[in-house]
Coordinates of C-alpha atoms in Angstrom, one line a residue:
M277 CA -25.0 -31.6 16.9
D278 CA -27.3 -34.6 16.6
L279 CA -28.2 -35.2 12.9
K280 CA -29.3 -38.8 13.3
G281 CA -32.8 -39.6 12.1
L282 CA -32.8 -36.6 9.7
D283 CA -32.9 -37.1 5.9
A284 CA -30.7 -35.0 3.6
E285 CA -33.3 -32.3 3.0
E286 CA -33.9 -31.9 6.7
I287 CA -30.2 -31.6 7.4
V288 CA -29.6 -28.9 4.8
K289 CA -32.7 -27.0 6.0
K290 CA -31.4 -27.1 9.6
L291 CA -27.9 -26.1 8.7
D292 CA -28.9 -23.3 6.3
K293 CA -30.6 -21.5 9.2
L294 CA -27.2 -21.4 10.9
R295 CA -25.3 -20.2 7.9
P296 CA -23.5 -16.9 8.6
N297 CA -23.8 -13.8 6.5
T298 CA -20.7 -13.6 4.1
D299 CA -21.1 -10.0 2.8
Y300 CA -18.2 -8.7 4.9
L301 CA -15.9 -11.7 3.9
S302 CA -16.7 -11.3 0.2
K303 CA -15.9 -7.6 0.4
A304 CA -12.6 -8.4 2.3
V305 CA -11.5 -10.7 -0.5
L306 CA -12.0 -7.9 -3.1
Q307 CA -10.1 -5.4 -0.9
Y308 CA -7.2 -7.9 -0.4
N309 CA -6.6 -8.3 -4.1
V310 CA -5.5 -5.0 -5.6
E311 CA -6.9 -5.7 -9.0
T312 CA -10.4 -5.8 -7.6
H313 CA -10.2 -2.5 -5.7
E314 CA -13.1 -0.1 -6.3
I315 CA -10.8 2.3 -8.1
F316 CA -10.6 -0.3 -10.9
T317 CA -14.1 -1.8 -10.7
N318 CA -16.5 0.8 -9.6
K319 CA -17.2 2.9 -12.7
T320 CA -20.1 4.6 -11.0
K321 CA -18.0 6.0 -8.2
Y322 CA -15.0 6.6 -10.5
P323 CA -16.5 7.1 -14.0
D324 CA -14.4 7.4 -17.2
K325 CA -14.4 10.9 -18.8
L326 CA -16.9 11.8 -21.5
V327 CA -15.2 13.8 -24.3
E328 CA -17.2 15.8 -26.9
T329 CA -15.8 16.2 -30.3
E330 CA -17.1 17.2 -33.7
E331 CA -17.7 13.5 -34.5
G332 CA -19.7 13.0 -31.3
T333 CA -19.2 12.0 -27.6
Y334 CA -17.0 9.1 -26.6
S335 CA -15.7 7.7 -23.3
Q336 CA -12.1 8.1 -22.4
P337 CA -10.6 5.9 -19.7
I338 CA -9.1 7.7 -16.8
N339 CA -5.9 6.8 -14.9
R340 CA -6.7 4.2 -12.2
I341 CA -3.9 3.6 -9.6
G342 CA -4.3 1.1 -6.8
F343 CA -2.1 0.3 -3.8
A344 CA -1.7 -3.2 -2.3
F345 CA -1.5 -1.8 1.3
Q346 CA -3.9 -4.6 2.4
Q347 CA -1.4 -7.3 1.3
L348 CA 1.5 -5.4 2.8
I349 CA -0.2 -5.1 6.2
V350 CA -1.1 -8.8 6.3
D351 CA 2.3 -10.0 5.1
K352 CA 4.1 -7.9 7.8
I353 CA 2.1 -9.3 10.7
V354 CA 2.5 -12.9 9.3
A355 CA 6.2 -12.4 8.9
F356 CA 6.7 -11.0 12.4
G357 CA 4.4 -13.6 14.0
F358 CA 5.4 -16.7 12.1
G359 CA 8.5 -15.8 10.1
K360 CA 10.4 -17.8 12.7
P361 CA 8.5 -21.1 13.5
V362 CA 7.0 -21.6 16.9
T363 CA 8.8 -23.9 19.3
Y364 CA 7.1 -27.0 20.8
I365 CA 8.0 -28.1 24.4
P366 CA 6.5 -31.6 25.0
T367 CA 6.1 -33.5 28.3
N368 CA 7.1 -36.9 26.8
D369 CA 8.8 -38.5 23.9
S370 CA 5.6 -39.5 22.1
F371 CA 5.7 -36.0 20.6
S372 CA 8.1 -37.4 18.0
L373 CA 5.1 -39.1 16.4
V374 CA 3.3 -35.7 16.3
Q375 CA 6.4 -34.0 15.0
D376 CA 6.6 -36.5 12.1
V377 CA 3.0 -35.6 11.0
L378 CA 3.8 -31.9 11.3
K379 CA 6.8 -32.3 9.0
Q380 CA 5.0 -34.5 6.5
N381 CA 2.4 -31.7 6.1
K382 CA 4.9 -28.8 5.8
I383 CA 3.4 -27.2 8.9
I384 CA 5.6 -24.1 8.9
S385 CA 4.2 -22.9 5.5
L386 CA 0.7 -24.1 6.4
T387 CA 0.7 -22.0 9.6
R388 CA 1.8 -18.9 7.6
D389 CA -0.9 -19.5 5.0
A390 CA -3.5 -20.0 7.7
A391 CA -2.5 -16.7 9.4
R392 CA -2.6 -14.9 6.1
E393 CA -6.2 -16.1 5.6
V394 CA -7.4 -15.1 9.1
Y395 CA -5.8 -11.6 8.8
G396 CA -6.9 -11.1 5.2
T397 CA -10.4 -12.6 5.2
T398 CA -11.2 -13.1 8.9
K399 CA -11.3 -16.9 8.9
V400 CA -9.6 -20.2 7.9
A401 CA -10.0 -23.9 8.6
E402 CA -7.9 -27.1 8.4
V403 CA -9.6 -30.4 7.7
W404 CA -7.5 -33.4 8.8
Y405 CA -8.1 -36.8 7.2
L406 CA -6.6 -40.2 6.6
T407 CA -5.3 -41.2 3.2
P408 CA -7.3 -44.0 1.4
E409 CA -4.8 -46.5 2.7
A410 CA -5.3 -45.2 6.2
D411 CA -1.5 -45.1 6.8
R412 CA -0.9 -41.4 6.7
L413 CA -2.5 -38.2 8.0
R414 CA -3.1 -35.3 5.6
V415 CA -4.6 -31.8 5.9
K416 CA -6.6 -29.6 3.6
L417 CA -6.4 -25.9 4.2
L418 CA -9.7 -24.1 3.4
Q419 CA -9.1 -20.6 2.1
P420 CA -11.7 -18.0 1.3
T421 CA -9.2 -16.3 -1.0
E422 CA -9.3 -19.6 -3.1
G423 CA -13.1 -19.6 -3.1
D424 CA -13.6 -22.2 -0.3
V425 CA -17.0 -21.9 1.4
F426 CA -17.3 -23.3 5.0
Y427 CA -18.6 -22.4 8.4
P428 CA -18.6 -23.9 11.9
V429 CA -21.7 -24.4 14.1
F430 CA -21.2 -23.5 17.8
E431 CA -23.4 -24.4 20.7
N432 CA -22.6 -23.1 24.2
G433 CA -19.1 -22.1 22.9
D434 CA -18.2 -25.5 21.5
M435 CA -18.0 -26.5 17.9
T436 CA -20.7 -29.1 17.4
A437 CA -20.6 -29.3 13.6
F438 CA -18.6 -28.1 10.6
V439 CA -20.0 -27.6 7.1
R440 CA -18.1 -27.3 3.9
E441 CA -19.9 -26.4 0.6
I442 CA -18.4 -27.7 -2.6
T443 CA -19.3 -27.3 -6.2
L444 CA -17.8 -29.8 -8.7
K445 CA -18.4 -30.6 -12.4
D446 CA -19.7 -34.1 -13.4
E447 CA -18.9 -36.0 -16.6
S448 CA -21.2 -33.9 -18.6
D449 CA -19.6 -30.6 -17.4
K450 CA -22.6 -29.8 -15.2
E451 CA -22.0 -28.2 -11.8
V452 CA -23.1 -30.4 -8.9
E453 CA -23.4 -29.1 -5.3
Y454 CA -22.1 -31.1 -2.3
R455 CA -22.2 -30.6 1.4
E456 CA -19.6 -32.2 3.7
I457 CA -20.8 -32.2 7.3
Y458 CA -18.5 -33.1 10.2
T459 CA -19.6 -33.9 13.8
A460 CA -17.9 -35.6 16.6
E461 CA -19.8 -38.8 15.7
E462 CA -19.8 -38.9 11.9
K463 CA -19.0 -37.4 8.5
I464 CA -21.9 -37.0 6.2
V465 CA -21.7 -36.1 2.5
L466 CA -24.9 -34.8 0.8
K467 CA -25.4 -34.3 -3.0
K468 CA -27.8 -32.0 -4.8
E469 CA -29.8 -33.6 -7.6
S470 CA -33.4 -32.8 -8.1
Q471 CA -33.3 -32.6 -4.3
W472 CA -30.7 -33.2 -1.7
I473 CA -29.7 -36.9 -1.2
E474 CA -27.3 -38.6 1.2
E475 CA -24.3 -39.9 -0.7
S476 CA -22.3 -41.3 2.2
R477 CA -22.3 -41.4 6.0
E478 CA -19.3 -42.8 8.0
R479 CA -18.3 -43.0 11.6
N480 CA -15.8 -40.5 13.0
L481 CA -12.9 -42.6 14.2
I482 CA -11.4 -40.1 16.6
G483 CA -14.5 -38.9 18.5
K484 CA -14.0 -35.2 17.8
I485 CA -14.5 -33.0 14.8
P486 CA -11.2 -33.2 12.7
V487 CA -11.2 -29.5 11.9
V488 CA -9.1 -26.6 13.2
Y489 CA -10.9 -23.3 12.9
G490 CA -9.6 -19.8 13.4
S491 CA -11.3 -16.4 13.0
Q492 CA -11.3 -12.8 13.9
K493 CA -14.0 -10.1 13.6
K494 CA -12.4 -7.7 11.2
T495 CA -9.5 -7.7 8.6
E496 CA -6.2 -6.2 9.6
W497 CA -6.8 -3.1 7.4
D498 CA -10.4 -2.5 8.2
I499 CA -9.8 0.6 10.2
V500 CA -7.8 2.2 7.4
Q501 CA -9.7 1.1 4.3
V502 CA -11.2 4.5 3.8
L503 CA -7.6 6.0 4.0
I504 CA -6.3 3.6 1.4
E505 CA -9.2 4.4 -1.0
R506 CA -8.5 8.1 -0.6
M507 CA -4.8 7.6 -1.5
E508 CA -5.8 5.7 -4.6
E509 CA -8.2 8.5 -5.5
L510 CA -5.5 11.1 -5.0
A511 CA -2.9 9.2 -7.0
S512 CA -5.3 8.6 -9.9
G513 CA -6.4 12.2 -9.9
H514 CA -2.8 13.4 -9.9
A515 CA -2.0 11.2 -12.9
E516 CA -5.0 12.7 -14.8
T517 CA -3.7 16.2 -14.0
N518 CA -0.2 15.3 -15.2
D519 CA -1.6 14.0 -18.5
Y520 CA -3.2 17.4 -19.1
H521 CA -0.6 19.8 -17.8
A522 CA 2.8 18.1 -17.7
D523 CA 3.8 18.9 -21.3
P524 CA 4.8 22.5 -22.0
K525 CA 2.3 24.8 -23.8
V526 CA 3.1 28.1 -25.5
K527 CA 1.0 31.2 -25.1
A528 CA 1.2 33.9 -27.9
K529 CA 0.2 37.6 -27.6
G530 CA -0.2 39.4 -30.9
E531 CA 0.3 37.9 -34.4
L532 CA 2.6 35.1 -35.4
T533 CA 3.8 35.4 -39.0
G534 CA 5.8 32.2 -39.1
F535 CA 7.1 29.4 -36.9
A536 CA 9.3 26.4 -36.9
R537 CA 8.5 23.1 -38.5
K538 CA 8.0 20.1 -36.2
G539 CA 11.4 18.7 -35.1
Q540 CA 13.4 21.6 -36.5
K541 CA 16.5 22.5 -34.4
G542 CA 17.3 26.1 -33.5
A543 CA 13.7 27.0 -34.1
I544 CA 12.8 30.7 -34.7
F545 CA 9.3 32.2 -34.3
Q546 CA 8.5 35.2 -36.5
M547 CA 6.1 37.7 -34.9
E548 CA 4.7 41.2 -35.5
K549 CA 6.0 44.1 -33.5
D550 CA 4.9 44.2 -29.8
S551 CA 4.0 40.5 -30.0
E552 CA 4.9 38.2 -27.0
L553 CA 5.6 34.6 -26.7
D554 CA 5.6 32.7 -23.3
Y555 CA 5.4 29.2 -21.9
L556 CA 2.4 28.5 -19.8
T557 CA 3.5 27.4 -16.4
W558 CA 1.6 25.2 -14.0
D559 CA 1.0 27.5 -11.1
N560 CA -1.1 25.0 -9.2
N561 CA 0.9 24.0 -6.1
T562 CA 0.9 20.2 -5.5
E563 CA 2.5 20.4 -2.1
S564 CA -0.9 20.2 -0.5
Q565 CA -1.7 17.0 -2.3
K566 CA 1.7 15.5 -1.4
L567 CA 1.2 16.5 2.3
E568 CA -2.2 14.8 2.4
F569 CA -0.8 11.7 0.7
D570 CA 2.1 11.4 3.1
N571 CA -0.1 12.0 6.1
L572 CA -2.5 9.3 4.9
K573 CA 0.4 6.8 4.4
E574 CA 1.7 7.5 7.9
F575 CA -1.7 7.0 9.5
V576 CA -2.1 3.7 7.6
Y577 CA 1.1 2.4 9.1
K578 CA 0.4 3.8 12.6
L579 CA -3.2 2.7 13.0
T580 CA -2.5 -0.9 11.8
Q581 CA 0.7 -1.1 14.0
T582 CA 2.7 -1.9 10.9
P583 CA 6.3 -0.8 10.8
D584 CA 7.5 1.1 7.7
I585 CA 10.7 -0.7 6.8
S586 CA 11.1 0.8 3.3
F587 CA 14.6 1.8 2.2
E588 CA 13.8 5.5 2.4
K589 CA 12.5 5.2 6.0
L590 CA 15.5 3.2 7.2
K591 CA 17.9 5.6 5.5
S592 CA 16.3 8.5 7.2
M593 CA 16.8 6.8 10.6
G594 CA 20.5 6.3 10.1
A595 CA 22.5 3.8 12.1
I596 CA 20.4 2.6 15.1
S597 CA 21.3 0.3 17.9
G598 CA 19.7 -3.1 18.6
V599 CA 17.8 -1.6 21.5
A600 CA 16.5 1.3 19.3
A601 CA 15.4 -1.3 16.7
Q602 CA 13.5 -3.2 19.4
Y603 CA 11.7 -0.1 20.4
Y604 CA 10.9 0.7 16.7
F605 CA 9.3 -2.8 16.3
M606 CA 7.6 -2.8 19.7
D607 CA 4.2 -1.9 18.3
I608 CA 4.0 -4.8 16.0
H609 CA 5.4 -7.1 18.7
L610 CA 2.6 -6.1 21.0
K611 CA 0.2 -6.8 18.1
V612 CA 1.7 -10.3 17.6
E613 CA 1.3 -10.9 21.4
M614 CA -2.4 -9.9 21.2
K615 CA -2.9 -12.4 18.3
R616 CA -2.2 -15.2 20.7
E617 CA -5.9 -15.0 21.5
I618 CA -6.4 -16.7 18.2
W619 CA -3.4 -18.9 17.8
D620 CA -3.1 -20.4 21.3
D621 CA -6.4 -22.3 20.8
Y622 CA -5.8 -22.9 17.1
L623 CA -2.4 -24.5 17.4
A624 CA -3.4 -26.5 20.5
R625 CA -6.4 -28.0 18.7
R626 CA -4.2 -28.9 15.8
I627 CA -1.9 -30.9 18.1
N628 CA -4.9 -32.5 19.8
I629 CA -6.4 -33.7 16.5
I630 CA -3.1 -35.2 15.4
K631 CA -2.8 -36.9 18.8
A632 CA -6.4 -38.3 18.4
F633 CA -5.7 -39.8 15.0
L634 CA -2.4 -41.3 16.2
A635 CA -3.9 -42.8 19.4
N636 CA -7.0 -44.2 17.7
V637 CA -5.8 -45.2 14.3
L638 CA -2.1 -44.8 13.3
S639 CA -0.2 -45.7 16.5
T640 CA -2.6 -47.3 19.0
K641 CA 0.2 -48.9 20.9
D642 CA 1.3 -45.4 22.0
A643 CA -2.2 -44.4 23.0
K644 CA -1.5 -44.0 26.7
K645 CA 1.6 -41.8 26.2
L646 CA -0.2 -39.7 23.6
E647 CA -3.1 -39.2 26.0
E648 CA -0.7 -38.0 28.7
L649 CA 1.2 -35.8 26.2
E650 CA 1.0 -32.1 26.8
V651 CA 2.7 -29.5 24.6
D652 CA 3.6 -25.9 25.4
I653 CA 3.9 -23.6 22.4
V654 CA 6.5 -20.8 22.4
Y655 CA 6.2 -18.0 19.9
N656 CA 9.3 -16.5 18.3
P657 CA 8.5 -13.1 16.9
Y658 CA 11.0 -11.7 14.4
I659 CA 13.4 -9.2 16.0
I660 CA 16.6 -7.5 15.0
N661 CA 19.4 -8.4 17.5
D662 CA 22.5 -6.2 17.8
K663 CA 24.9 -8.9 18.9
K664 CA 27.8 -6.5 19.4
E665 CA 25.7 -4.5 21.8
K666 CA 24.5 -7.6 23.6
I667 CA 28.0 -9.0 24.1
A668 CA 29.3 -5.7 25.4
Y669 CA 26.4 -5.7 27.9
L670 CA 27.1 -9.2 29.1
I671 CA 30.9 -8.5 29.5
D672 CA 30.1 -5.5 31.5
A673 CA 27.6 -7.5 33.6
T674 CA 30.4 -10.1 34.4
G675 CA 32.9 -7.4 35.4
G676 CA 34.9 -7.7 32.1
Q677 CA 35.2 -11.5 32.2
Q678 CA 35.2 -13.7 29.1
I679 CA 31.7 -14.9 28.4
M680 CA 32.3 -17.3 25.5
S681 CA 34.9 -19.9 24.5
T682 CA 36.6 -19.6 21.1
E683 CA 34.9 -22.8 19.9
T684 CA 31.5 -21.5 20.9
A685 CA 32.1 -18.2 19.2
M686 CA 33.1 -20.0 16.0
R687 CA 29.9 -22.1 16.1
E688 CA 27.9 -18.9 16.6
L689 CA 29.6 -17.5 13.5
G690 CA 28.5 -20.6 11.6
I691 CA 31.8 -22.5 11.3
D692 CA 30.9 -26.2 11.0
D693 CA 34.2 -27.6 12.5
P694 CA 35.7 -25.2 15.0
E695 CA 38.4 -27.7 16.1
E696 CA 39.8 -27.9 12.6
E697 CA 39.6 -24.2 12.2
M698 CA 41.5 -23.6 15.4
K699 CA 44.1 -26.1 14.3
R700 CA 44.6 -24.1 11.1
I701 CA 44.9 -20.9 13.1
R702 CA 47.6 -22.3 15.3
E703 CA 49.5 -23.6 12.2
E704 CA 49.3 -20.2 10.6
N705 CA 50.4 -18.4 13.8
Q706 CA 53.4 -20.8 14.1
Y707 CA 54.4 -20.3 10.5
S708 CA 54.1 -16.5 10.9
A709 CA 56.3 -16.6 14.1
E710 CA 58.9 -18.8 12.4
T711 CA 59.0 -16.5 9.4
E712 CA 59.4 -13.4 11.6
N713 CA 62.3 -15.1 13.6
S714 CA 64.1 -16.1 10.4
Q715 CA 63.9 -12.5 9.1
T716 CA 65.1 -11.1 12.4
F717 CA 68.2 -13.3 12.6
G718 CA 68.9 -13.1 8.9
V719 CA 68.4 -16.8 8.3

């Protein structure tokens, strides 16, 4: 996007026309945080009770119960997709420079946070920049859940500009608006005073927008939001019913002539002849509500391809093999595979931006090798492996032959020094043999 020759007011006017609607995103952030669910905040849809007494009418708060299914759904797909870090396969050794930058910026956690934002709010962005000393590369993760406001501008499928809106307080505690605008040619910072003014404009050293942007159309729970709201309504209503009917109530027929004092043990009620005294029982069957709640919960998991790995669920499944576990998690693994439509481009652009900063600023002597560098990215979705079953399968495949040395088996177990461990085993075996011989011959 060419912004040259435009003043600050013209730039803002041009970009504001391209600003996307944020209504869905704002609603998603409210749904993601359980404390801002409608069951707590919408007093029109879920009003408190009006109670009439001799003194007048007053408002009595109702039970409001919310469920953080949205966070659970997002956390599960993040854990299965990026719980184990991706693996990079580079074509030359200049990748070590890229790897250093990734480590310095704690990229494993950054990737999980980015995925959490995309799945929970539909978008995220990374802004890469040089430190003031221009000796290190840093990244700022822009998160809608933290109140960050930003949007890309696309033309013919390519990002031609990126806009970040910032509000800061000045020395007099007055809020001041800023706009950061990134293009392939420059970075522009605008400030709102009586009107928009240009505070700074600097050349883009790498020739590409230093921003990684990822998005999807809907949140992960969008298809089941109405089911979650119904579950919250059911649970809140059930709590109200319990408050009114859980404590026992006594029904008397006839005339009571005397009854026990509060707290008296061995209480006796005195009644006239033919009087009756019974406890009121709650005949309303709650099985229908429980069935509806359980069905809704099951549909929430199924429709979002989220595995239910609660203790109760796993207990009901009993002991399952590694193959059975893989089938159980197949749905979410398919979901992780589909998400590559987002992350293939996202992670590749991140690598390319780092390469550009290294080749143009931080390590110009390696520019040629960095330009030639290509990196394949391998995903490692979380999976339960039944090693015993796998070993048995491999032994069977080799006709009963040994498939692993003792030293390799020990390393697989996590023993740091297998040679020393095997030495100890031989010494113990020798000692046991000598002891057995001495007992046999009565020595």
